[in-house]
mmCIF file of C-alpha atoms in Angstrom:
data_model
loop_
_atom_site.group_PDB
_atom_site.id
_atom_site.type_symbol
_atom_site.label_atom_id
_atom_site.label_comp_id
_atom_site.label_asym_id
_atom_site.label_seq_id
_atom_site.Cartn_x
_atom_site.Cartn_y
_atom_site.Cartn_z
ATOM 1 C CA MET I 1 -0.023 -0.091 0.045
ATOM 2 C CA TYR I 2 1.381 3.372 -0.860
ATOM 3 C CA VAL I 3 1.622 5.319 2.243
ATOM 4 C CA ARG I 4 3.278 8.929 2.491
ATOM 5 C CA ALA I 5 5.220 9.677 5.573
ATOM 6 C CA SER I 6 2.524 12.196 6.564
ATOM 7 C CA HIS I 7 -0.144 9.523 6.349
ATOM 8 C CA ARG I 8 1.655 6.857 8.690
ATOM 9 C CA PRO I 9 -0.185 5.816 11.820
ATOM 10 C CA ARG I 10 0.819 7.595 14.765
ATOM 11 C CA SER I 11 0.609 4.449 16.994
ATOM 12 C CA VAL I 12 -0.098 0.652 16.931
ATOM 13 C CA ALA I 13 -3.035 1.260 19.182
ATOM 14 C CA ASP I 14 -4.539 3.268 16.193
ATOM 15 C CA VAL I 15 -4.075 0.588 13.793
ATOM 16 C CA ILE I 16 -5.454 -2.064 16.163
ATOM 17 C CA ARG I 17 -8.456 0.219 16.655
ATOM 18 C CA VAL I 18 -9.383 0.384 13.195
ATOM 19 C CA MET I 19 -9.254 -3.444 12.933
ATOM 20 C CA ASN I 20 -11.499 -3.885 16.018
ATOM 21 C CA GLU I 21 -14.136 -1.273 14.951
ATOM 22 C CA HIS I 22 -14.222 -2.278 11.385
ATOM 23 C CA MET I 23 -13.641 -6.055 11.624
ATOM 24 C CA PHE I 24 -15.630 -7.065 8.344
ATOM 25 C CA ALA I 25 -12.619 -7.242 6.055
ATOM 26 C CA THR I 26 -11.508 -8.391 2.680
ATOM 27 C CA MET I 27 -9.058 -11.161 2.248
ATOM 28 C CA VAL I 28 -7.298 -11.522 -1.078
ATOM 29 C CA SER I 29 -5.098 -14.411 -2.365
ATOM 30 C CA HIS I 30 -3.707 -15.283 -5.665
ATOM 31 C CA GLY I 31 -3.682 -18.732 -7.270
ATOM 32 C CA PRO I 32 -3.782 -20.535 -10.748
ATOM 33 C CA ASP I 33 -6.919 -18.751 -11.722
ATOM 34 C CA GLY I 34 -5.806 -15.401 -10.719
ATOM 35 C CA ALA I 35 -6.890 -13.140 -7.812
ATOM 36 C CA ILE I 36 -9.667 -14.217 -5.535
ATOM 37 C CA ALA I 37 -11.295 -12.383 -2.583
ATOM 38 C CA SER I 38 -13.451 -13.046 0.237
ATOM 39 C CA HIS I 39 -15.277 -10.802 2.696
ATOM 40 C CA LEU I 40 -15.111 -12.172 6.218
ATOM 41 C CA PRO I 41 -15.253 -10.957 9.879
ATOM 42 C CA PHE I 42 -11.604 -10.885 11.375
ATOM 43 C CA MET I 43 -10.636 -10.869 15.091
ATOM 44 C CA ILE I 44 -7.217 -9.712 15.920
ATOM 45 C CA ASP I 45 -5.392 -11.552 18.985
ATOM 46 C CA GLU I 46 -2.697 -9.197 19.963
ATOM 47 C CA SER I 47 -1.205 -11.611 22.463
ATOM 48 C CA ARG I 48 0.075 -14.104 19.664
ATOM 49 C CA GLY I 49 2.928 -13.150 17.541
ATOM 50 C CA GLU I 50 4.944 -10.088 16.905
ATOM 51 C CA GLN I 51 2.364 -8.261 15.022
ATOM 52 C CA GLY I 52 -0.684 -10.202 16.409
ATOM 53 C CA THR I 53 -2.756 -13.037 14.916
ATOM 54 C CA LEU I 54 -5.805 -12.900 12.873
ATOM 55 C CA LEU I 55 -8.677 -15.334 13.281
ATOM 56 C CA ALA I 56 -11.563 -16.110 10.910
ATOM 57 C CA HIS I 57 -13.370 -18.837 9.237
ATOM 58 C CA MET I 58 -15.080 -19.235 5.753
ATOM 59 C CA ALA I 59 -17.483 -21.497 4.090
ATOM 60 C CA ARG I 60 -15.777 -24.706 2.910
ATOM 61 C CA ALA I 61 -17.483 -24.432 -0.379
ATOM 62 C CA ASN I 62 -15.617 -21.094 -0.915
ATOM 63 C CA PRO I 63 -12.893 -21.874 -3.693
ATOM 64 C CA GLN I 64 -10.533 -19.671 -1.688
ATOM 65 C CA SER I 65 -10.596 -22.297 1.104
ATOM 66 C CA ALA I 66 -8.274 -24.323 -0.879
ATOM 67 C CA VAL I 67 -5.254 -21.893 -0.145
ATOM 68 C CA ILE I 68 -6.000 -22.040 3.758
ATOM 69 C CA GLY I 69 -2.926 -23.954 5.304
ATOM 70 C CA THR I 70 -0.820 -23.677 2.255
ATOM 71 C CA ASP I 71 2.116 -21.412 1.617
ATOM 72 C CA ALA I 72 0.148 -18.863 -0.232
ATOM 73 C CA GLU I 73 0.415 -15.227 1.034
ATOM 74 C CA LEU I 74 -2.728 -13.638 2.184
ATOM 75 C CA LEU I 75 -3.589 -9.851 2.236
ATOM 76 C CA VAL I 76 -6.472 -8.860 4.537
ATOM 77 C CA MET I 77 -7.778 -5.391 4.198
ATOM 78 C CA PHE I 78 -9.700 -3.322 6.802
ATOM 79 C CA LEU I 79 -11.338 -0.214 5.664
ATOM 80 C CA GLY I 80 -12.141 2.262 8.258
ATOM 81 C CA PRO I 81 -14.126 5.531 8.013
ATOM 82 C CA HIS I 82 -13.903 7.341 4.620
ATOM 83 C CA ALA I 83 -15.621 10.246 2.853
ATOM 84 C CA TYR I 84 -15.422 12.289 -0.221
ATOM 85 C CA ILE I 85 -13.894 15.820 0.407
ATOM 86 C CA SER I 86 -15.350 18.497 -1.651
ATOM 87 C CA PRO I 87 -13.505 21.802 -2.639
ATOM 88 C CA SER I 88 -17.078 23.510 -2.275
ATOM 89 C CA TRP I 89 -16.584 23.219 1.420
ATOM 90 C CA TYR I 90 -13.794 25.761 1.216
ATOM 91 C CA GLU I 91 -14.008 29.556 0.979
ATOM 92 C CA ASP I 92 -10.979 29.111 -1.572
ATOM 93 C CA ARG I 93 -12.496 26.492 -4.151
ATOM 94 C CA ALA I 94 -9.376 26.437 -6.313
ATOM 95 C CA THR I 95 -8.111 22.991 -5.182
ATOM 96 C CA ALA I 96 -8.868 19.456 -6.359
ATOM 97 C CA PRO I 97 -11.308 17.164 -4.539
ATOM 98 C CA THR I 98 -10.089 14.241 -2.633
ATOM 99 C CA TRP I 99 -11.080 11.201 -0.554
ATOM 100 C CA ASP I 100 -10.005 10.876 2.886
ATOM 101 C CA TYR I 101 -9.888 7.551 4.565
ATOM 102 C CA VAL I 102 -8.361 5.219 7.029
ATOM 103 C CA ALA I 103 -7.198 1.585 6.131
ATOM 104 C CA VAL I 104 -5.157 -1.222 7.374
ATOM 105 C CA HIS I 105 -3.404 -3.981 5.475
ATOM 106 C CA CYS I 106 -2.188 -7.202 7.068
ATOM 107 C CA HIS I 107 -0.092 -9.761 5.424
ATOM 108 C CA GLY I 108 0.753 -13.504 6.385
ATOM 109 C CA ARG I 109 0.285 -17.179 5.638
ATOM 110 C CA SER I 110 -2.604 -19.258 7.234
ATOM 111 C CA ARG I 111 -2.820 -22.120 9.396
ATOM 112 C CA ARG I 112 -5.932 -24.193 9.300
ATOM 113 C CA HIS I 113 -7.697 -25.065 12.626
ATOM 114 C CA SER I 114 -8.608 -28.434 13.842
ATOM 115 C CA ASP I 115 -12.313 -28.960 14.735
ATOM 116 C CA GLU I 116 -11.587 -28.186 18.493
ATOM 117 C CA GLU I 117 -9.843 -24.964 17.500
ATOM 118 C CA ALA I 118 -12.499 -24.155 14.937
ATOM 119 C CA LEU I 119 -15.326 -24.493 17.526
ATOM 120 C CA GLN I 120 -13.447 -22.241 19.877
ATOM 121 C CA ASN I 121 -12.886 -19.577 17.281
ATOM 122 C CA ILE I 122 -16.371 -19.576 16.232
ATOM 123 C CA GLU I 123 -17.612 -19.316 19.863
ATOM 124 C CA ARG I 124 -15.130 -16.369 20.329
ATOM 125 C CA LEU I 125 -16.579 -14.519 17.416
ATOM 126 C CA VAL I 126 -20.229 -15.322 18.229
ATOM 127 C CA ASN I 127 -19.632 -14.128 21.979
ATOM 128 C CA LEU I 128 -18.041 -10.877 20.647
ATOM 129 C CA VAL I 129 -20.754 -9.951 18.241
ATOM 130 C CA GLU I 130 -23.731 -11.182 20.495
ATOM 131 C CA GLN I 131 -22.403 -9.147 23.436
ATOM 132 C CA PRO I 132 -24.715 -6.141 22.948
ATOM 133 C CA SER I 133 -27.853 -8.344 22.375
ATOM 134 C CA PRO I 134 -30.246 -8.587 25.429
ATOM 135 C CA LYS I 135 -30.992 -12.103 24.305
ATOM 136 C CA ARG I 136 -27.591 -13.371 23.370
ATOM 137 C CA TRP I 137 -27.387 -16.525 20.974
ATOM 138 C CA SER I 138 -24.618 -18.908 21.609
ATOM 139 C CA ILE I 139 -23.420 -22.147 20.277
ATOM 140 C CA ASP I 140 -25.077 -23.864 23.189
ATOM 141 C CA ASP I 141 -28.486 -23.186 21.455
ATOM 142 C CA LEU I 142 -27.342 -25.796 18.641
ATOM 143 C CA THR I 143 -27.796 -29.613 18.998
ATOM 144 C CA PRO I 144 -24.542 -31.699 18.846
ATOM 145 C CA ALA I 145 -25.524 -32.746 15.387
ATOM 146 C CA ASP I 146 -25.942 -29.078 14.375
ATOM 147 C CA VAL I 147 -22.470 -28.323 15.655
ATOM 148 C CA GLN I 148 -20.989 -31.164 13.686
ATOM 149 C CA ALA I 149 -22.667 -29.911 10.597
ATOM 150 C CA LEU I 150 -21.408 -26.564 11.162
ATOM 151 C CA LEU I 151 -17.627 -27.745 11.480
ATOM 152 C CA ARG I 152 -18.201 -29.828 8.249
ATOM 153 C CA ASN I 153 -19.259 -26.783 6.303
ATOM 154 C CA VAL I 154 -16.589 -24.172 7.498
ATOM 155 C CA VAL I 155 -12.823 -23.865 7.275
ATOM 156 C CA SER I 156 -11.478 -21.945 10.308
ATOM 157 C CA PHE I 157 -8.095 -20.597 10.253
ATOM 158 C CA GLU I 158 -5.480 -18.022 11.707
ATOM 159 C CA ILE I 159 -3.015 -15.786 10.032
ATOM 160 C CA PRO I 160 0.108 -14.831 12.088
ATOM 161 C CA VAL I 161 0.673 -11.245 10.819
ATOM 162 C CA THR I 162 4.098 -10.881 9.244
ATOM 163 C CA ARG I 163 3.560 -7.204 7.974
ATOM 164 C CA MET I 164 0.981 -4.659 9.090
ATOM 165 C CA GLU I 165 0.604 -1.162 7.204
ATOM 166 C CA GLY I 166 -1.880 1.557 7.992
ATOM 167 C CA LYS I 167 -2.799 4.643 6.217
ATOM 168 C CA PHE I 168 -4.458 7.613 7.597
ATOM 169 C CA LYS I 169 -5.142 9.968 4.944
ATOM 170 C CA LEU I 170 -6.781 12.876 6.592
ATOM 171 C CA ASN I 171 -5.912 16.179 4.902
ATOM 172 C CA GLN I 172 -2.498 16.346 6.446
ATOM 173 C CA GLY I 173 -0.513 19.379 5.433
ATOM 174 C CA ASP I 174 -3.575 21.194 3.978
ATOM 175 C CA LYS I 175 -4.375 24.793 5.014
ATOM 176 C CA PRO I 176 -5.723 25.204 8.580
ATOM 177 C CA GLU I 177 -9.075 26.736 7.267
ATOM 178 C CA ARG I 178 -9.569 23.960 4.942
ATOM 179 C CA ILE I 179 -8.971 21.206 7.594
ATOM 180 C CA ALA I 180 -11.265 23.155 9.972
ATOM 181 C CA ALA I 181 -14.019 23.406 7.185
ATOM 182 C CA ALA I 182 -13.686 19.790 6.115
ATOM 183 C CA ILE I 183 -14.057 18.746 9.919
ATOM 184 C CA SER I 184 -17.171 20.979 10.282
ATOM 185 C CA GLN I 185 -18.864 19.389 7.144
ATOM 186 C CA LEU I 186 -18.041 16.017 8.011
ATOM 187 C CA GLU I 187 -19.477 16.299 11.617
ATOM 188 C CA GLN I 188 -22.613 18.019 10.074
ATOM 189 C CA GLN I 189 -23.207 15.126 7.621
ATOM 190 C CA GLY I 190 -22.706 12.551 10.254
ATOM 191 C CA ASP I 191 -19.090 11.391 9.631
ATOM 192 C CA GLU I 192 -18.070 11.870 13.238
ATOM 193 C CA LYS I 193 -15.607 8.986 13.173
ATOM 194 C CA LEU I 194 -13.548 10.470 10.136
ATOM 195 C CA ALA I 195 -13.823 13.985 11.676
ATOM 196 C CA ALA I 196 -12.412 12.699 15.024
ATOM 197 C CA TYR I 197 -9.365 11.151 13.192
ATOM 198 C CA MET I 198 -8.952 14.313 11.349
ATOM 199 C CA ARG I 199 -8.916 16.266 14.594
ATOM 200 C CA ARG I 200 -6.212 13.878 15.984
ATOM 201 C CA TYR I 201 -3.962 13.593 12.818
ATOM 202 C CA ASN I 202 -4.152 17.401 12.392
ATOM 203 C CA ASP I 203 -3.719 18.350 16.011
ATOM 204 C CA VAL I 204 -6.901 20.418 16.012
#
């Protein structure tokens, strides 16, 4: 990913935050038939590996599942808040429009889980996403036969991250009045998360 020096993350915590808050990511690999991508929820376990370990599962029928557990390099892309930035927001309109965004790319090779690990992985994801619900669903709501059918139909895996890149493109280096105008407009249109990142990365 092309990252200017001014667009680099200020901390690892900022990168992890993007991954946790925008966990539905895109995993890309390349095989004999070319590039293939899947859209999957990913969890990051910061305690495992130098740069953490990603955890996910996919349908066994997904052709991309064939690369899981092989030496194929995988790219997982997390897209955070983003928005079009219009020159019409500025008093001085003599500038090009742009798109501000926050993104994280993780590279690594996968390891396929055993059935026991797969069940633990799925339970961990379910517990995480069901947490806000007043009537949480859990794996315990399935019969043993249902659990076995689930495990037959999915491939669970992990990706120890070998390279992690973050890009925080947030009008850095622009004129202060333009930054202030962009923040104001983003807040008015409901893009508070992007506006908050813009404030942080421009020290406003």
